[in-house]
Coordinates of C-alpha atoms and ligand atoms in Angstrom, one line a residue:
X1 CA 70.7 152.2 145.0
X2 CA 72.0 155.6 144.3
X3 CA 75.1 156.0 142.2
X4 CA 75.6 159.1 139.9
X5 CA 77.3 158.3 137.2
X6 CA 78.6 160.2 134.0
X7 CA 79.4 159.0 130.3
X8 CA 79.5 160.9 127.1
X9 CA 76.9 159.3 125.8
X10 CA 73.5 156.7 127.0
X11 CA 72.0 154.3 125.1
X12 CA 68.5 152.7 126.1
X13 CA 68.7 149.0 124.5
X14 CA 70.6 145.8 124.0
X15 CA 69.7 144.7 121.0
X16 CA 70.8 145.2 117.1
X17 CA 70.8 149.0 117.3
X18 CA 72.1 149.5 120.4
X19 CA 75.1 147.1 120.3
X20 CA 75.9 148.8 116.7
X21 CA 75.9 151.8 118.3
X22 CA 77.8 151.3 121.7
X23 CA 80.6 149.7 119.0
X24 CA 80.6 152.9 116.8
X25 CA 80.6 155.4 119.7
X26 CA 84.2 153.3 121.1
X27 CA 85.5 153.9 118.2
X28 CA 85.4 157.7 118.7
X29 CA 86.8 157.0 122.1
X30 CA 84.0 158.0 123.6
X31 CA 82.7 156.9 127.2
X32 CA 79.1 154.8 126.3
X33 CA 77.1 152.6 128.6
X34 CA 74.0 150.7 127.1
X35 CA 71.0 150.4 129.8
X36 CA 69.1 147.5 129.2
X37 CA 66.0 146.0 131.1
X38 CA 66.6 142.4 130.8
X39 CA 69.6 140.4 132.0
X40 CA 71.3 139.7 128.6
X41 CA 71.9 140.9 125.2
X42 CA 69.8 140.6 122.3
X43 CA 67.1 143.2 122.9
X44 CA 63.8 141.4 121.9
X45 CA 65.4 138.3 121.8
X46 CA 66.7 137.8 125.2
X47 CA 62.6 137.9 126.0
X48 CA 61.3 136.1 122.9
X49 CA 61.4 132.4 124.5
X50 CA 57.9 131.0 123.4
X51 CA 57.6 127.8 121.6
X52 CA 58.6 127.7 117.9
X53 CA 60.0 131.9 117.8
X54 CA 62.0 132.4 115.1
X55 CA 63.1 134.9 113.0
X56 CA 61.4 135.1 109.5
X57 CA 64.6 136.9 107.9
X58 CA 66.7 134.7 106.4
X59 CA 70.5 134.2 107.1
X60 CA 72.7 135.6 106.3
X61 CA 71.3 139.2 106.1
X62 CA 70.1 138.9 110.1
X63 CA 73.2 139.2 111.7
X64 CA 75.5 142.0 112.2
X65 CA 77.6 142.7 109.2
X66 CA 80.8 143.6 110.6
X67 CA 83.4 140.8 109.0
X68 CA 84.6 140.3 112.4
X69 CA 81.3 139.2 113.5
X70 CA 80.1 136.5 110.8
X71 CA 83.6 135.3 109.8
X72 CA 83.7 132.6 112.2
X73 CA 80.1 132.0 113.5
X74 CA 77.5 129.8 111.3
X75 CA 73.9 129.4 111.9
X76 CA 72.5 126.2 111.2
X77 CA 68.9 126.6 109.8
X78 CA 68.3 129.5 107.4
X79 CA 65.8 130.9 109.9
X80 CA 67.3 130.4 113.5
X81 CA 65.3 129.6 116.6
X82 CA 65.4 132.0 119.5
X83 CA 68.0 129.5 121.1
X84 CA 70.4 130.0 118.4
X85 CA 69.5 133.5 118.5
X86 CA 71.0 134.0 122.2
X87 CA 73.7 132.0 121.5
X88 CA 74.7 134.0 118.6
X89 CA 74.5 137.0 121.2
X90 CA 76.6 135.3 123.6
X91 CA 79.2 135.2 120.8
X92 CA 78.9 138.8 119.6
X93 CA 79.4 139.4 123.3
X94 CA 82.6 137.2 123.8
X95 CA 84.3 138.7 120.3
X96 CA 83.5 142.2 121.3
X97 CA 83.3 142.6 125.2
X98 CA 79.6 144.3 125.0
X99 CA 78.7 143.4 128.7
X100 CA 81.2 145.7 130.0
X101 CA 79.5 148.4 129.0
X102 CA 75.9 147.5 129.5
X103 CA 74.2 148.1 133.2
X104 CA 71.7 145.0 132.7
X105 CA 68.4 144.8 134.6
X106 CA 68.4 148.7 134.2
X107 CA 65.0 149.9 133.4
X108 CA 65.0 153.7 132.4
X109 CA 62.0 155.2 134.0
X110 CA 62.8 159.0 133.0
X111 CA 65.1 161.2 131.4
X112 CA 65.7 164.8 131.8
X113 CA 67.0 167.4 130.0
X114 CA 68.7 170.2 131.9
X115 CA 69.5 172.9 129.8
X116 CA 72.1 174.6 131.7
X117 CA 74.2 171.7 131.8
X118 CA 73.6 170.7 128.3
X119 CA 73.6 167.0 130.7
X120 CA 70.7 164.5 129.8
X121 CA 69.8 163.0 133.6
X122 CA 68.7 159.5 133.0
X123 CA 66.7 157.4 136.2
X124 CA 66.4 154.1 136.4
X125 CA 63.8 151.4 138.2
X126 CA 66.4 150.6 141.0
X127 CA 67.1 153.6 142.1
X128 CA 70.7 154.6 139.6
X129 CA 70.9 158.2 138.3
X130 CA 73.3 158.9 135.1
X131 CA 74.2 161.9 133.7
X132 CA 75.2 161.8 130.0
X133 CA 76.0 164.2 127.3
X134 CA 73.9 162.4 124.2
X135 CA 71.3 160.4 125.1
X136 CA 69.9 156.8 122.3
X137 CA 67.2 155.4 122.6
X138 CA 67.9 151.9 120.7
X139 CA 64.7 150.4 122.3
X140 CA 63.3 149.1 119.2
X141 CA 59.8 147.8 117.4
X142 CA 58.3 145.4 120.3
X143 CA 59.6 146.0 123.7
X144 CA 56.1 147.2 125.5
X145 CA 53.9 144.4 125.2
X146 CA 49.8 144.7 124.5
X147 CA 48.0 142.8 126.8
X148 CA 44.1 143.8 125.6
X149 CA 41.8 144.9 128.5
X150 CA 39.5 141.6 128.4
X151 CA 36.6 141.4 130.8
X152 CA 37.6 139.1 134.0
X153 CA 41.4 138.8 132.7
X154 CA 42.4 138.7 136.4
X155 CA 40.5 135.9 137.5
X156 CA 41.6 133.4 135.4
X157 CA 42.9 130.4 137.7
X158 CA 45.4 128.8 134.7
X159 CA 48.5 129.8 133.2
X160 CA 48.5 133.2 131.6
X161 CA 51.7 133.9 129.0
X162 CA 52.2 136.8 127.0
X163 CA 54.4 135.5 124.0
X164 CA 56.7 138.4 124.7
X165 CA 57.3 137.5 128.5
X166 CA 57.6 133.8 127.9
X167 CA 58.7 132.2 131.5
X168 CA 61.6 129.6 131.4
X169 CA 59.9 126.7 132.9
X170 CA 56.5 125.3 131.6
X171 CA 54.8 122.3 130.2
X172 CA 52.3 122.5 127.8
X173 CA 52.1 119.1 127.3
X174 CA 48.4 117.3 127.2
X175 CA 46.6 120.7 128.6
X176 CA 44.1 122.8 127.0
X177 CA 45.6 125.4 125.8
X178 CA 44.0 129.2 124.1
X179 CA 45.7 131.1 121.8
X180 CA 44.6 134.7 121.1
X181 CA 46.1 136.4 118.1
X182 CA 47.3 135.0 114.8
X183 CA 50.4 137.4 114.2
X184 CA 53.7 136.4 113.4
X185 CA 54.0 135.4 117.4
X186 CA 50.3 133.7 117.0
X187 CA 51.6 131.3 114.1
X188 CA 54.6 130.1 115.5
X189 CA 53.2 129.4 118.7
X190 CA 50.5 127.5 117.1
X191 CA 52.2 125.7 115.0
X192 CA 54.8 124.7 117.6
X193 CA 52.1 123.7 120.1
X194 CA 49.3 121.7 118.3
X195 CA 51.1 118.4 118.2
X196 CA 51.3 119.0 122.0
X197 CA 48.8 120.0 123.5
X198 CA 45.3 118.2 124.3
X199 CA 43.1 120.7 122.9
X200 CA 44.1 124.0 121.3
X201 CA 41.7 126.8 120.7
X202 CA 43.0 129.4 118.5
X203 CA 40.8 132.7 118.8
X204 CA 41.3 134.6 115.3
X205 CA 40.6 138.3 114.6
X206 CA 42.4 138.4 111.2
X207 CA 43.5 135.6 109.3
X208 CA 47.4 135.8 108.2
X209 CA 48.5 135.1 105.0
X210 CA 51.2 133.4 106.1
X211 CA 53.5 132.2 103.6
X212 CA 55.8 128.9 103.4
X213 CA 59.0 129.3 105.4
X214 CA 60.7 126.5 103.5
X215 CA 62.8 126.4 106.5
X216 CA 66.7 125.2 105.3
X217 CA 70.0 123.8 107.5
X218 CA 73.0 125.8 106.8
X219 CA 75.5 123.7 105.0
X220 CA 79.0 124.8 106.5
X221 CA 81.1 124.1 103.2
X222 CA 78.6 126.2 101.0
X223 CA 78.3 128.9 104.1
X224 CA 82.1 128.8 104.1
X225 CA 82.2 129.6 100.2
X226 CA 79.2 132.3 100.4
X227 CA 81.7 134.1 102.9
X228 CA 84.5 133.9 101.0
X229 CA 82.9 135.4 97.7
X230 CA 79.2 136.7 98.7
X231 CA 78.8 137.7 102.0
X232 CA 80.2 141.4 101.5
X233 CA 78.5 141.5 97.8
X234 CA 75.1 140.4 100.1
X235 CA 75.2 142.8 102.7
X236 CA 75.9 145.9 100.3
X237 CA 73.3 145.1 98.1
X238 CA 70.6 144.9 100.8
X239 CA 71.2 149.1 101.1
X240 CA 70.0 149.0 97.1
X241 CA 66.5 147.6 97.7
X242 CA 63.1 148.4 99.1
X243 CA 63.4 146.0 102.1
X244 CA 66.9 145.6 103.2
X245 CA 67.0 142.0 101.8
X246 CA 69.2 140.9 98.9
X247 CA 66.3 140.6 96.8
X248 CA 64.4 143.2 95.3
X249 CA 61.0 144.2 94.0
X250 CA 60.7 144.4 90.3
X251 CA 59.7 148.0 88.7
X252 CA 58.3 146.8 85.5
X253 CA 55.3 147.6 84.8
X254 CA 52.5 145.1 85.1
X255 CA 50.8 146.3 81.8
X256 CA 54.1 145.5 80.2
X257 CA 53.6 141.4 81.3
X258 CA 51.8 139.0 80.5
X259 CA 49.1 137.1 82.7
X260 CA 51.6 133.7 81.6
X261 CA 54.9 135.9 82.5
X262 CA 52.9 137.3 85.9
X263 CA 51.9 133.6 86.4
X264 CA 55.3 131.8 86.1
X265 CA 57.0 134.7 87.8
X266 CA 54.3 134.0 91.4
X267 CA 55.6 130.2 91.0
X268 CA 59.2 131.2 90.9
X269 CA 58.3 133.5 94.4
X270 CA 56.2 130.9 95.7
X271 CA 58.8 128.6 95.8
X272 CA 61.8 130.0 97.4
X273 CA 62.5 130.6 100.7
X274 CA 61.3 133.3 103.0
X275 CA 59.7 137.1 102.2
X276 CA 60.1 136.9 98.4
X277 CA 56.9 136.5 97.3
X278 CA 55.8 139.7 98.9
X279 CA 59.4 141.7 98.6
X280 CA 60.4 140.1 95.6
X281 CA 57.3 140.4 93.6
X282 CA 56.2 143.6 91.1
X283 CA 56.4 147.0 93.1
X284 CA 52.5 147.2 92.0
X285 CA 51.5 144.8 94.2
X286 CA 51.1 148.1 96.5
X287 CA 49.4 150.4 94.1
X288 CA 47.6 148.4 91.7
X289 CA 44.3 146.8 93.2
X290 CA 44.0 144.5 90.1
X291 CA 47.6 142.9 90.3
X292 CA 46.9 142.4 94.1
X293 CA 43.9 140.7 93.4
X294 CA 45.6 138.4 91.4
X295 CA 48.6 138.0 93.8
X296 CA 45.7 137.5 96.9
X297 CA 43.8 135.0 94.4
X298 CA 47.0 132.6 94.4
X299 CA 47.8 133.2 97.5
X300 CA 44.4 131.6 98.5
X301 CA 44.8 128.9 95.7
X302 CA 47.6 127.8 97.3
X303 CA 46.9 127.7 101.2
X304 CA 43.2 126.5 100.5
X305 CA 44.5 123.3 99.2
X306 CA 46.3 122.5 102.5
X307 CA 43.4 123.4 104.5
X308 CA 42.0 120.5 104.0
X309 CA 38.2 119.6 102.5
X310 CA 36.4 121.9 105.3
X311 CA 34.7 125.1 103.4
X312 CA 34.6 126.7 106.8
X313 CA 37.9 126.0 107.7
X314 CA 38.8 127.6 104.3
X315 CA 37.0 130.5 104.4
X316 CA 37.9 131.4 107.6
X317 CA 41.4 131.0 107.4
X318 CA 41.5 131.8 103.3
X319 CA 38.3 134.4 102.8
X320 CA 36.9 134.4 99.3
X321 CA 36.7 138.1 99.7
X322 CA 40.2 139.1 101.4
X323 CA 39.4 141.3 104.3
X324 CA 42.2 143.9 103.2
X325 CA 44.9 144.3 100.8
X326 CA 47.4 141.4 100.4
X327 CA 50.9 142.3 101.3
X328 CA 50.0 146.0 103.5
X329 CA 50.3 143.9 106.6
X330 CA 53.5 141.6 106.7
X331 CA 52.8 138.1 106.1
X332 CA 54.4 135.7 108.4
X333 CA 56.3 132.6 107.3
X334 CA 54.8 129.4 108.1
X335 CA 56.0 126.0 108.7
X336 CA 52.9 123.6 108.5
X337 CA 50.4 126.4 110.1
X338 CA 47.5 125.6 107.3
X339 CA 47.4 122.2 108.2
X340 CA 47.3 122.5 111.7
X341 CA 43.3 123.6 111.8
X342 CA 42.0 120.4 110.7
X343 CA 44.3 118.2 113.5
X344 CA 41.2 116.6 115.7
X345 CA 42.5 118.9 118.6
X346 CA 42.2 122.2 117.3
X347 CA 39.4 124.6 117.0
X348 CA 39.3 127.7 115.0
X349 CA 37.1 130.5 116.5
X350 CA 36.5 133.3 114.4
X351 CA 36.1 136.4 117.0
X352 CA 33.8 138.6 114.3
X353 CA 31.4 136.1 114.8
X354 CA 31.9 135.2 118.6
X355 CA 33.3 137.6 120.1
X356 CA 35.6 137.1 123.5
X357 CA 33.3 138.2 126.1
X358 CA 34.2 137.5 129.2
X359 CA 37.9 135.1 130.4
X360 CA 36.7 133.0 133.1
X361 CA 38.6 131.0 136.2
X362 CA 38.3 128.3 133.8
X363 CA 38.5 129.5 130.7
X364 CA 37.3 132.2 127.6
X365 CA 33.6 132.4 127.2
X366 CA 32.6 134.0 123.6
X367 CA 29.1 135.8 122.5
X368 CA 27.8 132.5 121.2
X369 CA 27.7 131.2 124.7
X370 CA 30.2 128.7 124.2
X371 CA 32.5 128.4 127.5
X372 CA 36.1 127.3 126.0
X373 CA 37.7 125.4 128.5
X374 CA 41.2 126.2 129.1
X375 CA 44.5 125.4 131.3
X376 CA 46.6 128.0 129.9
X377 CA 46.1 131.0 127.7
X378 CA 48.0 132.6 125.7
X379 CA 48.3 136.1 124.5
X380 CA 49.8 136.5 121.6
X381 CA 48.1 140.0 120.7
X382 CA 51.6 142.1 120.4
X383 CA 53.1 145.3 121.4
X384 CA 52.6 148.7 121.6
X385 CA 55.0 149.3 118.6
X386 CA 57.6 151.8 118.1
X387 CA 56.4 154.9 120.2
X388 CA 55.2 152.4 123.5
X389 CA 58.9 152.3 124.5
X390 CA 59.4 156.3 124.1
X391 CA 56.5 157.2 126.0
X392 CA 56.6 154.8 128.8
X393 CA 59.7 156.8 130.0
X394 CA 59.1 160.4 131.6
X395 CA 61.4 161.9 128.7
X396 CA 60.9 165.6 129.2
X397 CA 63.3 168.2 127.1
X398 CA 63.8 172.2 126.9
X399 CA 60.4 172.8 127.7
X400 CA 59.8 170.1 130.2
X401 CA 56.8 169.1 128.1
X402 CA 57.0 164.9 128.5
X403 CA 57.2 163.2 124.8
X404 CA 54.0 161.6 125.7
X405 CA 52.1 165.2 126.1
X406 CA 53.8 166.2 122.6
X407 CA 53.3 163.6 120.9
X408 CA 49.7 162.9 122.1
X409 CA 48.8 163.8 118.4
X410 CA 51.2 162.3 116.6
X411 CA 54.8 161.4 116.5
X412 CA 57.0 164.4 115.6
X413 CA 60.7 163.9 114.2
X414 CA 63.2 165.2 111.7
X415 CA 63.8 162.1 109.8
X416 CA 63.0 159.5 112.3
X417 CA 66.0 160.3 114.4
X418 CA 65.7 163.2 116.7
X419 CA 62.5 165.7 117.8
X420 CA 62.9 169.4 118.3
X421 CA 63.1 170.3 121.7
X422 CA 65.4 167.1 123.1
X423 CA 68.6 168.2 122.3
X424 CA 70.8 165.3 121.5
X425 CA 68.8 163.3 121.9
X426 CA 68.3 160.6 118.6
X427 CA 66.6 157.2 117.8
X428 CA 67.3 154.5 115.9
X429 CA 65.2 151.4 114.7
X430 CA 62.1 153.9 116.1
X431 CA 59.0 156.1 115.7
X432 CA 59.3 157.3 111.8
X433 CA 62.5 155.8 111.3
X434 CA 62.3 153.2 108.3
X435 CA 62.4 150.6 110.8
X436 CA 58.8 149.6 109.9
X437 CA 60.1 148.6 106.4
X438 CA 63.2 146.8 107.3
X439 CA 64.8 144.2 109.4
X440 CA 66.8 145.6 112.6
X441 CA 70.3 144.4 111.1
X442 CA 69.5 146.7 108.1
X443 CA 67.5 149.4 109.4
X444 CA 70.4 150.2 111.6
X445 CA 72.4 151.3 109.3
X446 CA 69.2 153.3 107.8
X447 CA 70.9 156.5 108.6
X448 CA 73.1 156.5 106.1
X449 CA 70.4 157.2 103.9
X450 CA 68.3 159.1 106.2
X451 CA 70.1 162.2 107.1
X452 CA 71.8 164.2 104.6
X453 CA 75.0 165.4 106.0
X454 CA 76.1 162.8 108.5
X455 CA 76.4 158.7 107.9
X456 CA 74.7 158.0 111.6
X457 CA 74.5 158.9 114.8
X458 CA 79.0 159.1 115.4
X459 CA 79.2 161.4 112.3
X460 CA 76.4 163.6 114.0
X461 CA 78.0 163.7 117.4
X462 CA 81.2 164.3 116.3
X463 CA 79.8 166.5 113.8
X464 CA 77.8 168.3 116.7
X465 CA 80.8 168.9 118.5
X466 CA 82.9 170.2 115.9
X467 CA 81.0 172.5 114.6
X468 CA 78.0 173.5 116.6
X469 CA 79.6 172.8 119.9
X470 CA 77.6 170.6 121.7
X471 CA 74.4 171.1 120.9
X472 CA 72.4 169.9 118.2
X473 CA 70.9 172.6 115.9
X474 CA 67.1 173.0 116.0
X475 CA 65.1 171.1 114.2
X476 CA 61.9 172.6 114.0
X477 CA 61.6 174.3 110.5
X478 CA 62.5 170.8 109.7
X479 CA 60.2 168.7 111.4
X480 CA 57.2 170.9 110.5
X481 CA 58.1 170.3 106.4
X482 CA 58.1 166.6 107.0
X483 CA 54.4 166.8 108.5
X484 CA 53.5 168.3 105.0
X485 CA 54.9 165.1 103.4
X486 CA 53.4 162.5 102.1
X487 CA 55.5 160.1 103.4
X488 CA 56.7 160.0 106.9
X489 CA 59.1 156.8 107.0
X490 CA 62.3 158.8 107.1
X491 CA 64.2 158.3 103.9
X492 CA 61.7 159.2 101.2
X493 CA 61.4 163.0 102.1
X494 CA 65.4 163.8 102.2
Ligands
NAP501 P1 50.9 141.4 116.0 O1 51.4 141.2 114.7 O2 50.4 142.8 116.4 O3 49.6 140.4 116.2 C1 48.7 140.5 117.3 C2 47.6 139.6 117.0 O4 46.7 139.7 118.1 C3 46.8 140.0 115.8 O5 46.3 138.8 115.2 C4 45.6 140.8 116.4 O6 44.5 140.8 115.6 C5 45.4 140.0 117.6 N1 44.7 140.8 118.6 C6 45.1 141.9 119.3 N2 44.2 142.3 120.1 C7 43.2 141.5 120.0 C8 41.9 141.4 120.7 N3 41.5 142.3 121.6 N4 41.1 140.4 120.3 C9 41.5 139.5 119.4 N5 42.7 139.5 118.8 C10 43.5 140.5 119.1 O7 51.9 140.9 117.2 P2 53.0 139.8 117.0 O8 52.5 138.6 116.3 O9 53.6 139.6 118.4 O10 54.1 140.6 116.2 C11 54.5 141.9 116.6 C12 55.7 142.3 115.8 O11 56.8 141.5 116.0 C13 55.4 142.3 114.3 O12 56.1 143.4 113.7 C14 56.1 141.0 113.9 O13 56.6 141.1 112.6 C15 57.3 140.9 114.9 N6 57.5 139.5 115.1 C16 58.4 138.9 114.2 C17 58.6 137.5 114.4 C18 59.5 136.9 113.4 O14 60.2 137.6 112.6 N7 59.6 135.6 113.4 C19 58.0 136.8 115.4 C20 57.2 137.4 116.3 C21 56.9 138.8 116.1 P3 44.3 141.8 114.3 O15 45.3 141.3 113.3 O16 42.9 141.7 113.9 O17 44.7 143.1 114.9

């Protein structure tokens, strides 16, 4: 196919960030069109289809918090399933018209800047070529999947799945299944499949500290009320705290507590739904070793007793000696994962003590010599997160130089939005943006605290053409102070 086409303005993405921004941009009357690589919308969850995926934010903060948007749809669990998920995308799509502005099954493959013409030239897999004035890349966390370079991958004879790339049909029903990876896509898949599945061998390189879900159905009449009097109060107050939830961490200091305060307080956390006993415990839990011990030490107490009597199992899953700090990487939410080891059909191998070393036709065979006997395997081993999507397209700007040269040594950006040298071009929900610290439906709207003179990307391009003409300014003396700071998320340096 070859059709040139022209718009004011290109976004890369379907999901969260770009439909946000497709709906700002028509409000400036602008002409938009969102490319997007799958065939609907949702972004990461028109591909997330594996058994149990769900999201581990909690409704109602994980939808889009335009009124016109939540007023008259309702979730049913706290934590919707991937079906719901689409569903709830099919309705954003119905209220606001999105598909007529998206070009679906559009892969971007490059995108050049030509100087002259002040015109981004975008390409695309089959063969489209669209010029644009302002170019978004709304591509997200987890759109380029990490599929580890075993040994002998390729000749596996069974089912391979990647949890991102989940096909529509299958049965897992009654086969041997191996999962490698015990992320958030490890545990749900786990979790969903071991009552299934004749044998499941889970192949762990770091144990999760998952926490309890305590999954919840939405109660219309109580939703109902929560609109009418909390819903706006909800979705403010999530710009107040550290991670875009409603709940906050709490600044006092922990040699102001008591161990019997710090004690009863973990309890309260422990029981309530969701994140909150990592994002709604004491900020020190990041900077004070002791406290974190603590936090770990109940954390272990708690999941160690639903392990079941195995010391093993325990110590594997629950390590005495926690092999890093608890709460630097994000614990998932769990719904029955613990209890799932010491089920008759699973087994637990720990990969720092047998290694993968080779996939087989038949199956995984580890350094201990054991051959692990498998019909389908699983990859749950994640993405090439936030830069993998930038540098798999040929982006090249002034200088021709690709992003991927330029950024070979690190990511460079003025505020997680934009890089010297690609003229308006921005990011969203990407490489040094706060996106690592906050859910898409929040971190969207991250701008507003991440650039100083503009609210997001439709103040910048309108202010860009009011008073710069066109162009954005240069950014380098910019960029080059950030790389002196401390802190590279985006928001903490303004
Ligand atoms: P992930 O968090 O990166 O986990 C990948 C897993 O694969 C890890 O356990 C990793 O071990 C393991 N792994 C990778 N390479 C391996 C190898 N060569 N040998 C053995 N193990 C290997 O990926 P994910 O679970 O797909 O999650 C990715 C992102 O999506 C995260 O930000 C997550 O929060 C998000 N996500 C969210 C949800 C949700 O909200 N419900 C669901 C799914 C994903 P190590 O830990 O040792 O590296």
């Amino acid at each position: 196919m070859t059709d040139t086409q022209e718009y004011d303005v290109l976004i890369v993405g379907a999901g969260f960030a770009g439909i946000h921004q497709l709906l700002n941009i028509r409000k400036l009357g602008l002409t938009a069109k969102i490319l997007e690589e799958g065939d609907g919308l949702g972004g990461n969850w028109n591909w997330t289809r594996y058994p149990g995926a769900r999201t581990d934010s909690e409704i109602p903060i994980y939808q889009f918090s335009n009124p016109e948007l939540w007023r008259d749809w309702t979730f049913t669990e706290y934590f919707p399933d991937w079906r719901e998920l689409q569903a709830y995308f099919r309705y954003v799509d119905n209220k606001m018209d999105i598909s007529r502005d998206v070009l679906f099954n559009s892969c971007v493959v490059s995108a050049h800047w030509d100087d002259s013409g002040e015109r981004w030239t975008v390409s695309t897999a089959d063969g489209r070529v669209i010029r644009a004035q302002f170019f978004i890349l709304c591509t997200g966390q987890t759109s380029k999947f990490h599929k580890p370079d075993f040994k002998g991958l390729d000749t596996f004879n069974g089912e391979l799945y990647h949890t991102s790339r989940w096909p529509a049909e299958y049965d897992l029903n009654g086969k041997k299944v191996g999962v490698i990876g015990t992320g958030a896509s490890g545990v749900q898949v786990i979790q969903a499949v071991a009552p299934i599945v004749s044998h499941l061998t889970v192949f762990q390189r770091t144990p999760n500290f998952a926490l309890p879900m305590r999954q919840q159905t939405v109660n219309a009449d109580e939703d109902r009320k929560a609109k009418r009097d909390l819903y706006p109060i909800m979705f403010s107050r999530r710009m107040q705290t550290f991670s875009g939830f409603y709940y906050d961490v709490d600044h006092k200091p922990i040699a102001d507590t008591t161990p019997e305060e710090r004690a009863l307080m973990l309890e309260d956390l422990w029981a309530g739904k969701g994140l909150r006993f990592w994002l709604g415990a004491y900020a020190e839990l990041w900077s004070n070793q002791k406290f974190n011990d603590e936090v770990y030490a109940f954390w272990r107490k708690k999941v160690t007793e639903r392990i079941g009597p195995d010391p093993i199992l325990q110590e594997k899953l629950a390590p005495l000696n926690s092999p890093h700090p608890f709460g630097v990487r994000r614990p998932s939410l769990e719904q029955g994962y613990f209890e799932i080891f010491s089920r008759p059909n699973v087994t637990l191998v720990d990969v720092n003590e047998a290694a993968i070393e080779e996939i087989l036709p038949t199956g995984i065979r580890t350094s201990d010599g054991i051959e692990h006997i498998l019909d389908v395997l699983v990859l749950a081993t994640g993405f090439d997160l936030l830069t993998g999507a930038f540098t798999s397209i040929d982006i090249r700007g002034q200088d021709s130089i690709s992003i991927k040269e330029k950024w070979a040594d690190g990511v460079q950006s003025y505020l997680g939005v934009a890089s010297a040298t690609y003229p308006n071009m921005f990011w969203i929900y990407g490489p040094q943006s706060p996106s690592a610290l906050a859910i898409a439906p929040t971190a969207i709207l991250s701008l507003d605290y991440a650039h100083p003179h503009y609210n997001n990307i439709v103040d910048t391009i309108t202010g860009v053409w009011k008073r710069l003409g066109h162009r954005l300014y240069q950014i380098h003396e910019a960029e080059q102070l950030l790389k002196h700071c401390p802190y590279r998320g985006g928001t903490a340096c303004v």
